[in-house]
XYZ file of C-alpha atoms in Angstrom:
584
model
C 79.768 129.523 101.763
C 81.405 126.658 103.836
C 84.607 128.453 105.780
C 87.391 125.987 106.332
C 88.918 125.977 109.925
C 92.401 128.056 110.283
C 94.778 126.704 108.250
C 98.575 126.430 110.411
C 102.259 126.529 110.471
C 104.232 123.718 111.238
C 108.047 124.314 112.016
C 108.122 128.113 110.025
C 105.602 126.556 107.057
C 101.999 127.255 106.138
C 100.140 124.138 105.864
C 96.289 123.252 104.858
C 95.847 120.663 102.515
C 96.885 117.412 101.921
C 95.749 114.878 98.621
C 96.857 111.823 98.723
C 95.554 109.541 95.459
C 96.210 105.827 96.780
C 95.015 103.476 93.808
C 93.387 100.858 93.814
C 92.341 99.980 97.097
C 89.082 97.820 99.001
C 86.422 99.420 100.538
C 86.865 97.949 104.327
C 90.480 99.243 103.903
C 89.877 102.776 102.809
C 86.708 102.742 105.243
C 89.317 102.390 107.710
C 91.797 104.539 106.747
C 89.658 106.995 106.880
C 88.665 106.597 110.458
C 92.541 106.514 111.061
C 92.985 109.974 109.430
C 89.658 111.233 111.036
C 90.741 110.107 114.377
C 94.118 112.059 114.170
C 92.102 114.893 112.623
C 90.247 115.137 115.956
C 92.374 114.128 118.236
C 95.023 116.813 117.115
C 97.583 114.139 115.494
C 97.502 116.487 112.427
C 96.252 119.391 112.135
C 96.053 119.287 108.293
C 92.908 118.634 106.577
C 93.280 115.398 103.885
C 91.448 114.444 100.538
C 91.586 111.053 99.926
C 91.049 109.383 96.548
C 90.865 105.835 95.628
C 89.636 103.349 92.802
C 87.775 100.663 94.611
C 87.075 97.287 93.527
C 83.059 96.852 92.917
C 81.237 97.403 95.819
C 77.230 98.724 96.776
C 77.162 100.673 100.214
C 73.989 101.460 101.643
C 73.853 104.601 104.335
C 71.864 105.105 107.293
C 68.732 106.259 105.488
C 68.446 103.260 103.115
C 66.558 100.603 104.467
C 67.413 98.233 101.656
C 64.484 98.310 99.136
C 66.453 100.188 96.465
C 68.704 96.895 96.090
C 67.132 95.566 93.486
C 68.852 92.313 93.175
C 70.004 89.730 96.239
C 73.192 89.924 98.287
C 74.236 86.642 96.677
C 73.583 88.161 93.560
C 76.102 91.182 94.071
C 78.508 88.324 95.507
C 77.980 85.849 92.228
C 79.007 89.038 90.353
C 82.342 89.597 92.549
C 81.080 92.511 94.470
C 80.535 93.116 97.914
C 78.084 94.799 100.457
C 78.072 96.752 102.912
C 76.175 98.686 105.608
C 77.867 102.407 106.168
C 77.681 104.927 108.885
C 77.403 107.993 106.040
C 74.174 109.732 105.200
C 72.055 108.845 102.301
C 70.704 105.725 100.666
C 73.053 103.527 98.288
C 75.517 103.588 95.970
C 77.971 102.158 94.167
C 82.093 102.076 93.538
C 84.164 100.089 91.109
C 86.187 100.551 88.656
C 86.714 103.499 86.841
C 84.866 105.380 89.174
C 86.766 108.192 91.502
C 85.828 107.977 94.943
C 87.297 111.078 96.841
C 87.145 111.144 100.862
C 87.706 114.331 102.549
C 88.743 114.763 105.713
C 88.046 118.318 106.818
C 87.490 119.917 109.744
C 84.399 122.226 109.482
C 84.695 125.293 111.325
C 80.980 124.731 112.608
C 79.741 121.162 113.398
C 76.155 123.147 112.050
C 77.197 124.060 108.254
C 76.895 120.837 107.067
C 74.547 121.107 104.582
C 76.668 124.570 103.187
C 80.139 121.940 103.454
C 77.959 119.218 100.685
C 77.125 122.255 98.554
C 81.073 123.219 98.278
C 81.691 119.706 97.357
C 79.093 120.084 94.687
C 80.819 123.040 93.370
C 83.998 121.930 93.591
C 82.868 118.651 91.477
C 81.250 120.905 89.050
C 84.392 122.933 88.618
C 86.798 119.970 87.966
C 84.139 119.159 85.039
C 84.420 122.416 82.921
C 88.485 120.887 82.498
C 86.463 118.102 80.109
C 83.751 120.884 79.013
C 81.180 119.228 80.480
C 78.262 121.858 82.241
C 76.909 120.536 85.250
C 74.847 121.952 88.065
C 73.181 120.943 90.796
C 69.122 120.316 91.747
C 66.923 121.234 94.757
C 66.145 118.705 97.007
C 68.633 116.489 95.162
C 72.179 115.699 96.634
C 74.881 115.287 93.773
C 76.144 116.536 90.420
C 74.023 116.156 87.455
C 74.006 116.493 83.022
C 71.953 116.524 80.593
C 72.220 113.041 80.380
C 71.812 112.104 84.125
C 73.772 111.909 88.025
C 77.303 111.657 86.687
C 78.640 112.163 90.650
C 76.991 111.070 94.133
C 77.300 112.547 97.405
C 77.790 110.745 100.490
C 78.870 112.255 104.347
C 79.000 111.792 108.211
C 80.535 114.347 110.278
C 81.482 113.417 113.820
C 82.974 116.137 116.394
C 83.217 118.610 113.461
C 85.300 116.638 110.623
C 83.755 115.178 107.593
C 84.091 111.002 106.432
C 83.146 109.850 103.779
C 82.805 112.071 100.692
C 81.450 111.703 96.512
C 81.670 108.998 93.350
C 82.893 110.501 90.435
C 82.095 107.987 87.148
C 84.724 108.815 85.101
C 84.624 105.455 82.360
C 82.560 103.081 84.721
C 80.647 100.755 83.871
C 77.044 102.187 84.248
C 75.275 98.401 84.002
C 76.536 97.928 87.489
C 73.797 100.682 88.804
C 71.141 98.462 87.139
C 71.237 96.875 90.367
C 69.756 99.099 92.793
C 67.871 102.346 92.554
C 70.896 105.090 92.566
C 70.359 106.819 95.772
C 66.855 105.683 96.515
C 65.857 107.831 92.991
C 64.019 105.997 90.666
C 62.811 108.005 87.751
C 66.584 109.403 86.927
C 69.441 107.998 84.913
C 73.149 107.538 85.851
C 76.296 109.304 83.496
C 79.787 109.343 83.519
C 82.467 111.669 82.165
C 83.584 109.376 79.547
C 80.071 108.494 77.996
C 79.273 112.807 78.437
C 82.320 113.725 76.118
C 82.799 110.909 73.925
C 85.611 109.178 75.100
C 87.458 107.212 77.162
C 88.387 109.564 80.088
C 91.346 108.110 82.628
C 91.327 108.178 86.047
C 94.549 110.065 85.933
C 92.701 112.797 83.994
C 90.108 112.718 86.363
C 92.389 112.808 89.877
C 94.056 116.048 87.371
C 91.160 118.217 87.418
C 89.913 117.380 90.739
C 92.574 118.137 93.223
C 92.798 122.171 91.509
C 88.784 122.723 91.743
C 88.924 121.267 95.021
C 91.678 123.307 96.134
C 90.127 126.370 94.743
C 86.576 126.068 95.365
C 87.362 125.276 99.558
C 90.182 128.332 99.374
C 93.081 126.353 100.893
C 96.204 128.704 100.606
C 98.598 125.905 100.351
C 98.600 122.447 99.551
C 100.946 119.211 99.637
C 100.058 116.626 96.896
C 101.038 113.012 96.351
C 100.157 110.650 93.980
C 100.662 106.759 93.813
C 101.373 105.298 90.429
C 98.890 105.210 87.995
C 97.749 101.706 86.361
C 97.811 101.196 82.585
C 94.245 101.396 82.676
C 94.286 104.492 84.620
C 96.656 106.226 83.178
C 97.228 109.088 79.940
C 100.145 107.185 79.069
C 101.454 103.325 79.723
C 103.656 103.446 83.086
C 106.492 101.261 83.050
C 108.094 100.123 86.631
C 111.506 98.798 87.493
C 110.574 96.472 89.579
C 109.075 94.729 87.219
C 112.169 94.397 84.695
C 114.756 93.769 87.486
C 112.066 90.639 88.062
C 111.931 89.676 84.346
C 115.900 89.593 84.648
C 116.181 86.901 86.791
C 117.527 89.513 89.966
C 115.550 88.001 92.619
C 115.664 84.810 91.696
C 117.398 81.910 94.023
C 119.659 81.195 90.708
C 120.296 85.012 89.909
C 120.289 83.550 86.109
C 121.845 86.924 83.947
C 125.497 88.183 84.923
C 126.087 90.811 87.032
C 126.048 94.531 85.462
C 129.616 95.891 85.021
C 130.683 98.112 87.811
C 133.046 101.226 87.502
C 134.985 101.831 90.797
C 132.032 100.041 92.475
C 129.368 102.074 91.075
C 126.262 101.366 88.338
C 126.157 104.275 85.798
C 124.637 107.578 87.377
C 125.540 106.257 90.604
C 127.129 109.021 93.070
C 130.406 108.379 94.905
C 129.986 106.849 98.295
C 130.211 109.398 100.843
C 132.675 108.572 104.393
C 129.867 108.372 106.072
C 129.143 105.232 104.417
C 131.782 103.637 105.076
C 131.286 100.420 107.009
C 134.120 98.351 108.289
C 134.096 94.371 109.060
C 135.032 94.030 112.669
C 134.334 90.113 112.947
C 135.197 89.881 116.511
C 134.809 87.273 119.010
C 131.394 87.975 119.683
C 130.498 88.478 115.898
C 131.760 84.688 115.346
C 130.601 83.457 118.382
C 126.770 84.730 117.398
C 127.291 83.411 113.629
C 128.364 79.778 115.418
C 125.474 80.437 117.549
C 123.258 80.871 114.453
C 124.118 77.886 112.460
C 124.539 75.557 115.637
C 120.402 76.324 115.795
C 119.644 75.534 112.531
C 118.484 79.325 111.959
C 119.038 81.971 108.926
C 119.432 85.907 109.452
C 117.765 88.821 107.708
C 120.585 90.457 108.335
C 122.587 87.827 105.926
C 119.804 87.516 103.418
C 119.318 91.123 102.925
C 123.534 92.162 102.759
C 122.629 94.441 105.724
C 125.360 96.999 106.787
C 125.024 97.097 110.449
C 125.840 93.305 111.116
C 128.658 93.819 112.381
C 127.579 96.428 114.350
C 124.467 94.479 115.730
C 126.181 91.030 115.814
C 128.911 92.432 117.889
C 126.444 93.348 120.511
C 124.658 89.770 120.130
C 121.960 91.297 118.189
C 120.360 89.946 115.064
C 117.074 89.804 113.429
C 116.211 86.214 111.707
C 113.261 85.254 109.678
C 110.218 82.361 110.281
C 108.358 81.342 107.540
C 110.960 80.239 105.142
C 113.419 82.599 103.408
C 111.172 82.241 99.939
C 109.177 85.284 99.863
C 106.260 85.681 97.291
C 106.752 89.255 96.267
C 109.525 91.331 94.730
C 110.837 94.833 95.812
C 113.966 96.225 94.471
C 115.719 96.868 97.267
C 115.561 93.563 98.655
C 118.511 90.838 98.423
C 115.043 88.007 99.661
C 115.417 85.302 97.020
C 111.278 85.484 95.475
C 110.184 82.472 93.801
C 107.518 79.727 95.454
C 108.144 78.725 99.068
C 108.428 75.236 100.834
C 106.052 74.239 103.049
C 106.582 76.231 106.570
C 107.754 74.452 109.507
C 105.519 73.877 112.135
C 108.176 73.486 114.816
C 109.574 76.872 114.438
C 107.332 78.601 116.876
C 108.733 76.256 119.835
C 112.414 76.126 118.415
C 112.020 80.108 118.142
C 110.934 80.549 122.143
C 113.643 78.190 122.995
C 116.310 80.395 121.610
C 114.878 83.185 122.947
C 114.857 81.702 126.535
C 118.420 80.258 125.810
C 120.250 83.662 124.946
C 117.852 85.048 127.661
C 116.734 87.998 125.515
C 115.034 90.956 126.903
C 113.812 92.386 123.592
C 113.302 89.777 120.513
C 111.919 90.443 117.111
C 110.044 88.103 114.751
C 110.017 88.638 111.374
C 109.115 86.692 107.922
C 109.573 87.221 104.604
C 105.692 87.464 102.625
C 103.685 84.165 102.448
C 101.006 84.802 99.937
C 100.882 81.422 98.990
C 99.104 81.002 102.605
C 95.565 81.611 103.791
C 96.407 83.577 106.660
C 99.768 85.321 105.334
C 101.212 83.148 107.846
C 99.853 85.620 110.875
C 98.895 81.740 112.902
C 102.576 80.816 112.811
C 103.226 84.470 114.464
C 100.765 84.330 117.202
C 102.013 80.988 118.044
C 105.596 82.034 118.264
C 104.681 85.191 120.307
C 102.383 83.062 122.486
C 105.429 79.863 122.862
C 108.023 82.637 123.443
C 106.009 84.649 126.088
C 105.609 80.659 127.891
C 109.186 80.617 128.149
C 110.239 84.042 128.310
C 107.590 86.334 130.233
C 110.034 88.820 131.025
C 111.103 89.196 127.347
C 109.313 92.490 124.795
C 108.455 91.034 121.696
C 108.148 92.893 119.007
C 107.221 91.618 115.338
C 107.966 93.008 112.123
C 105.170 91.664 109.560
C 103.806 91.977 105.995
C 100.319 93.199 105.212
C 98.490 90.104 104.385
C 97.278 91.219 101.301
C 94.658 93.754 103.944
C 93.202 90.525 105.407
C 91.598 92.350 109.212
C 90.972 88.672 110.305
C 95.141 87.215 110.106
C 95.561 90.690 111.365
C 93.497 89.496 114.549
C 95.195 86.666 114.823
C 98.074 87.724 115.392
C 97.180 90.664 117.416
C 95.021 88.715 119.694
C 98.650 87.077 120.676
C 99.503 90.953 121.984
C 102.852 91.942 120.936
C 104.608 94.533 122.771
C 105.224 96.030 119.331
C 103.701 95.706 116.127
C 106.083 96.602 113.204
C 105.057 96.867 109.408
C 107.601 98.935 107.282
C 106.128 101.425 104.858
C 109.110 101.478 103.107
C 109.091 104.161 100.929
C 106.945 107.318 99.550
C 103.787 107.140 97.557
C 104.835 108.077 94.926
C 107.356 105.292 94.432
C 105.669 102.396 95.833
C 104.455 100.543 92.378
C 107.875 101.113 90.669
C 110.105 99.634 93.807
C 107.378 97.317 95.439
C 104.839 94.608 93.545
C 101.813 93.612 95.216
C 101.928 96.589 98.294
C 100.305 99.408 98.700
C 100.994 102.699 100.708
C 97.119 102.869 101.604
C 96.951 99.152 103.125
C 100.061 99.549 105.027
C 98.354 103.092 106.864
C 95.056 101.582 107.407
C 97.262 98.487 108.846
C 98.813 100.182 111.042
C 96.086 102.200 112.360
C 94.165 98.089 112.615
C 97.141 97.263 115.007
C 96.600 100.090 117.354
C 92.846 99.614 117.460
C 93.451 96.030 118.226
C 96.283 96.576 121.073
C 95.985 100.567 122.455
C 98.802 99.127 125.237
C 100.684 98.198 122.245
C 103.336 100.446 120.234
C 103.217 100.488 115.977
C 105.942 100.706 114.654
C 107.042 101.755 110.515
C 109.922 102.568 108.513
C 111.221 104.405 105.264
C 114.198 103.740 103.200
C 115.792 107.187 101.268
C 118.013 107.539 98.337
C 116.137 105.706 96.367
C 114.358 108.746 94.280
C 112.085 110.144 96.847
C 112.255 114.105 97.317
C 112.709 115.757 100.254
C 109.106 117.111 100.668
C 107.596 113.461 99.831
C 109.386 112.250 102.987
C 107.969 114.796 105.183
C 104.444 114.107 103.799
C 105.090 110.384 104.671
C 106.116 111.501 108.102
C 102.953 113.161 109.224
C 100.582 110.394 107.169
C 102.740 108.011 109.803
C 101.927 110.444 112.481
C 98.347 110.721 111.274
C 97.340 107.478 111.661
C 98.947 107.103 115.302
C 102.484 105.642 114.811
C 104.259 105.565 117.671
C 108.221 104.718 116.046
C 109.800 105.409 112.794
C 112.808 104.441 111.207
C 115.081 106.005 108.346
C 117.614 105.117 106.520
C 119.675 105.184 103.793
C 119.608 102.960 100.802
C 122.328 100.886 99.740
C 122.137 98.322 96.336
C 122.401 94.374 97.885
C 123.549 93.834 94.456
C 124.958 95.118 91.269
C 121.460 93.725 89.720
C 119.329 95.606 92.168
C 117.652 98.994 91.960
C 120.178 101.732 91.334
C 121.294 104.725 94.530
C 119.642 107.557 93.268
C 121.506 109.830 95.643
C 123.728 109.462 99.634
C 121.049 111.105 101.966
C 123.601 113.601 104.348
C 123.264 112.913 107.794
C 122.187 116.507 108.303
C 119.053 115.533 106.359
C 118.284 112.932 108.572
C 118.844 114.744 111.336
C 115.765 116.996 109.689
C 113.506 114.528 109.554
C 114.264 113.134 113.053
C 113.370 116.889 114.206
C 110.204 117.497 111.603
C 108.842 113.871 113.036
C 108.898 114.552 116.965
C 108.133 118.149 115.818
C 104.801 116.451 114.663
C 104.549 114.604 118.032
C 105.760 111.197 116.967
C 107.039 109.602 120.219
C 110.304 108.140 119.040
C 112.086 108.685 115.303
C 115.052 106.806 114.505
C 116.783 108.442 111.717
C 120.292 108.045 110.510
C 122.620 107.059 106.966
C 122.841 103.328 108.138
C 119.180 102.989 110.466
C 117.231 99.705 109.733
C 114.320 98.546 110.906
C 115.360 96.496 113.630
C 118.150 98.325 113.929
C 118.181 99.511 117.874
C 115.296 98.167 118.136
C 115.312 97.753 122.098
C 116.577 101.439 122.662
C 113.425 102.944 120.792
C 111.278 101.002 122.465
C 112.380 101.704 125.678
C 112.901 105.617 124.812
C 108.661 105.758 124.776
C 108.551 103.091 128.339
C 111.027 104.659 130.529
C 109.578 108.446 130.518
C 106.285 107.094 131.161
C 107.485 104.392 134.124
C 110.359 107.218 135.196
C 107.125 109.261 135.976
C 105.205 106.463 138.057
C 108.621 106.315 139.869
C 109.867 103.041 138.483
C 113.313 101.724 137.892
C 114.242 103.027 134.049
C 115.058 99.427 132.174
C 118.265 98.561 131.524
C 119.924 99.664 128.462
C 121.365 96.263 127.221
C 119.765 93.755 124.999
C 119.880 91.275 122.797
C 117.171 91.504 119.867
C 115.994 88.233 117.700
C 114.145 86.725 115.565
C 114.099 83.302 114.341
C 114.117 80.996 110.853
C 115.071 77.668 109.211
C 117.827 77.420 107.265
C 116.203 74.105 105.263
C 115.726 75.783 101.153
């Protein structure tokens, strides 16, 4: 049988395993997630083994011994019919995924780069074993990779393995739509019929069900000791049982709306029912000092808006006091909700197209040696708005050479090309906040995904390996303490250099509710568990934001490096920025 390399222990606990179900996600995404995971596999970023599963969107991909014949039908065809193509670097000849299928990508590190037929067996099994939870009997057939029934291939089998871990991984038709194989010849076989779970017991069978009895037989059948599981929400038509999200009523309510229509909940002493008490350590004074004012006059004398005003942030004082602030481009619209946002959402204006120069000319006026550009999300726009970045990196670095940039940015709905847009402009750092666990993701955020934002990240560093990535988590808002440190080594996993955390705290009495005050010597535990898994710099701490000393971690991953070549360490001041319009 396949033997799985030494499973380890990571500050005092036995790790092995890790599942991560991530939804709905597109193929080119999870393709590269997967190389983001496998690279950190080998390269030692984790020493945890992962199994991925996703639903993807339909989509044919043909392995390295398919030369194409089995397609029966054109690539314009497959497009006409809203699915896409693709030539993979797995074994085998080609298959489909789409909806209601479970694709399942393990990551595993094979404790002989030789055993790789023995490794595709185990997967067999363990697909066989998560069948018997729906009484189904399946087995397997010489000279035949996959899982078969009486009534035909209800799972196909798919791997590479480079410098001993596996990519790639099975299709699991759980209620798919079997006409969609009528296109091609499953796996270069011609004379054998497709199944799926549902069609084998009589039923509609959900995903959920499916992702159920697969992580246990998988677990089981490979012999991992322990194992760390989480699971992204489930869609209605994934799910046992309708999911509801709260997200999705506090936008129905009118809460992050320009007009904020409905009244305000009633508060008692300041808190929403079930709230906790605020702890001292959350108390945050208003110290509007000289400098505060004088950075506020600054502000409106340039026609720009702050995040830090728009999203009720509690360190403004703080930051403005030391002439720092983070602004916005791209309007202060944005065209998604998340509950812990204070962002009006609605339809944005048009953008304005002098922003870019206005933005490098504030920069070079308040002589910044660390600026940040941020927007809210532009879905309305072809390119997420990633051309409107590049130009304001590329203005600002005209008039400011001296000056780290460092941009905090939405996903662009997992476009890769606005994603080379705007890392073809090189910033120093690329920022794009995870924002919370999987688990959570659908009921605080609409229109993200945890998946997109990893294999984002990992994009960036491909794109710019001089360049730093950058993420951050919000707590208190439901999480658990173990789904936090699972977040923190998926971060690590995938190569991010800097990590933020802090504490959640309501914008508004119509926002999502505290769940719990996060004490500050839990932060200080995830600060030690994240360098303990060899992230360079984590930032953790009750009232931590994402821009929120945003020079200072920066510079804490620089100066060892140029302290070593002998260099003058940078200086510790500066002024961090980013810039908006004001014009609704």
């Amino acid at each position: 049988m396949f033997a799985l390399a030494p499973t380890r222990i990571t500050l005092g606990e036995m790790s092995g395993l890790r599942v991560r179900w991530l939804g709905r996600l597109p193929y080119e995404e999870a393709w590269d997630l997967q190389r983001g995971f496998h690279e950190g596999r080998v390269q030692g970023r984790t020493p945890d083994d992962y199994l991925l599963m996703v639903e993807h969107p339909p989509v044919y991909t043909l392995g390295r011994n398919g030369d194409g014949s089995n397609l029966l039908v054109t690539e314009e065809m497959l497009t006409a019919k809203g699915a896409e193509y693709h030539h993979v670097d797995r074994g085998g000849d080609i298959t489909f995924h789409g909806p209601g299928q479970l694709t399942g990508y393990p990551i595993v590190q094979l404790d002989d780069p030789k055993r790789i037929v023995p490794y595709v067996r185990t997967l067999e099994k363990a697909l066989i074993e998560a069948l018997r939870a729906f009484d189904i009997d399946a087995w397997t057939e010489g000279g035949l990779t996959g899982v078969w029934t009486e009534k035909g291939k209800v799972a196909a089998i798919g791997v590479r393995v480079s410098r001993q871990v596996t990519m790639h991984g099975f299709g699991l038709n759980v209620n798919t739509d079997l006409s969609w194989f009528e296109a091609m010849n499953p796996c270069g076989i011609t004379d054998r019929t497709v199944t799926s779970i549902s069609e084998l017991v009589g039923r509609e069978v959900k995903l959920q069900e499916a992702v159920e009895a697969v992580t246990p037989a998988f677990t089981k059948v490979f012999g991992y000791d322990d194992v760390e599981t989480q699971l992204a929400a489930f869609t209605r038509r994934q799910a046992k049982i309708d999911p509801s999200h709260e997200v999705d009523r506090l936008l129905a309510d009118g809460t992050f709306s320009a007009e904020k229509r409905n009244a305000e909940p009633v508060l008692v002493n300041g808190r929403l029912p079930g709230e906790p008490a605020r702890p001292s350590w959350m108390k945050v004074s208003a110290k509007m000092d000289d400098d505060y004012l004088e950075l506020k006059k600054m502000m409106r004398g340039l026609d720009l808006h702050t995040v830090c005003e728009e999203a009720n942030c509690p360190n403004i004082y703080e930051c403005w006091g030391m002439g720092t602030a983070t602004l916005m481009i791209l309007g202060d619209t944005c065209t998604r909700a998340c509950s812990f946002c204070n962002v009006n959402t609605g339809k944005p204006t048009e953008f304005d197209v002098m922003e870019p120069f206005r933005a490098a000319d504030a920069i070079a006026t308040m002589n910044l040696s660390h600026a940040v550009i941020t927007s809210v999300n532009r879905d309305d726009l072809s390119d997420g708005g990633s051309g409107i970045f590049a130009q304001t990196i590329t203005e600002s670095r005209r008039s400011s050479p001296g000056t780290d940039i460092e941009v905090l940015i939405p996903d662009f709905q997992g476009d890769r090309p606005s994603l080379e847009t705007l890392m073809a402009a090189r910033p120093d750092v690329l920022n794009h906040n995870t924002e919370t666990v999987l688990r959570l993701q659908r009921d605080i955020r609409t229109r993200s995904s945890y998946g997109r934002s990893l294999a984002l990240l990992w994009r960036a560093k491909q794109l710019s390996r001089d360049g730093l990535t950058k993420s951050g988590l919000i707590v208190g808002m439901g999480e658990t303490r173990e789904e936090v440190l699972g977040a923190l080594a998926d971060l690590r996993a995938v190569g991010v250099d800097i990590i933020t955390i802090g504490q959640y705290l309501r914008p508004t009495a119509r926002h999502r509710p505290i769940h719990r005050y996060v004490d500050p010597t839990e932060f200080d535990e995830y600060r030690e568990f994240g360098e303990g898994l060899g992230i360079p710099h984590v930032e953790s701490g009750p009232l931590v934001r994402s821009s929120y000393h945003a020079k200072d971690s920066t510079d804490a991953i620089k100066q060892p490096a140029m302290t070593e070549e002998g260099a003058t360490p940078p200086e510790p001041a500066g002024i961090t920025v980013s810039i908006g319009s004001t014009r609704r």
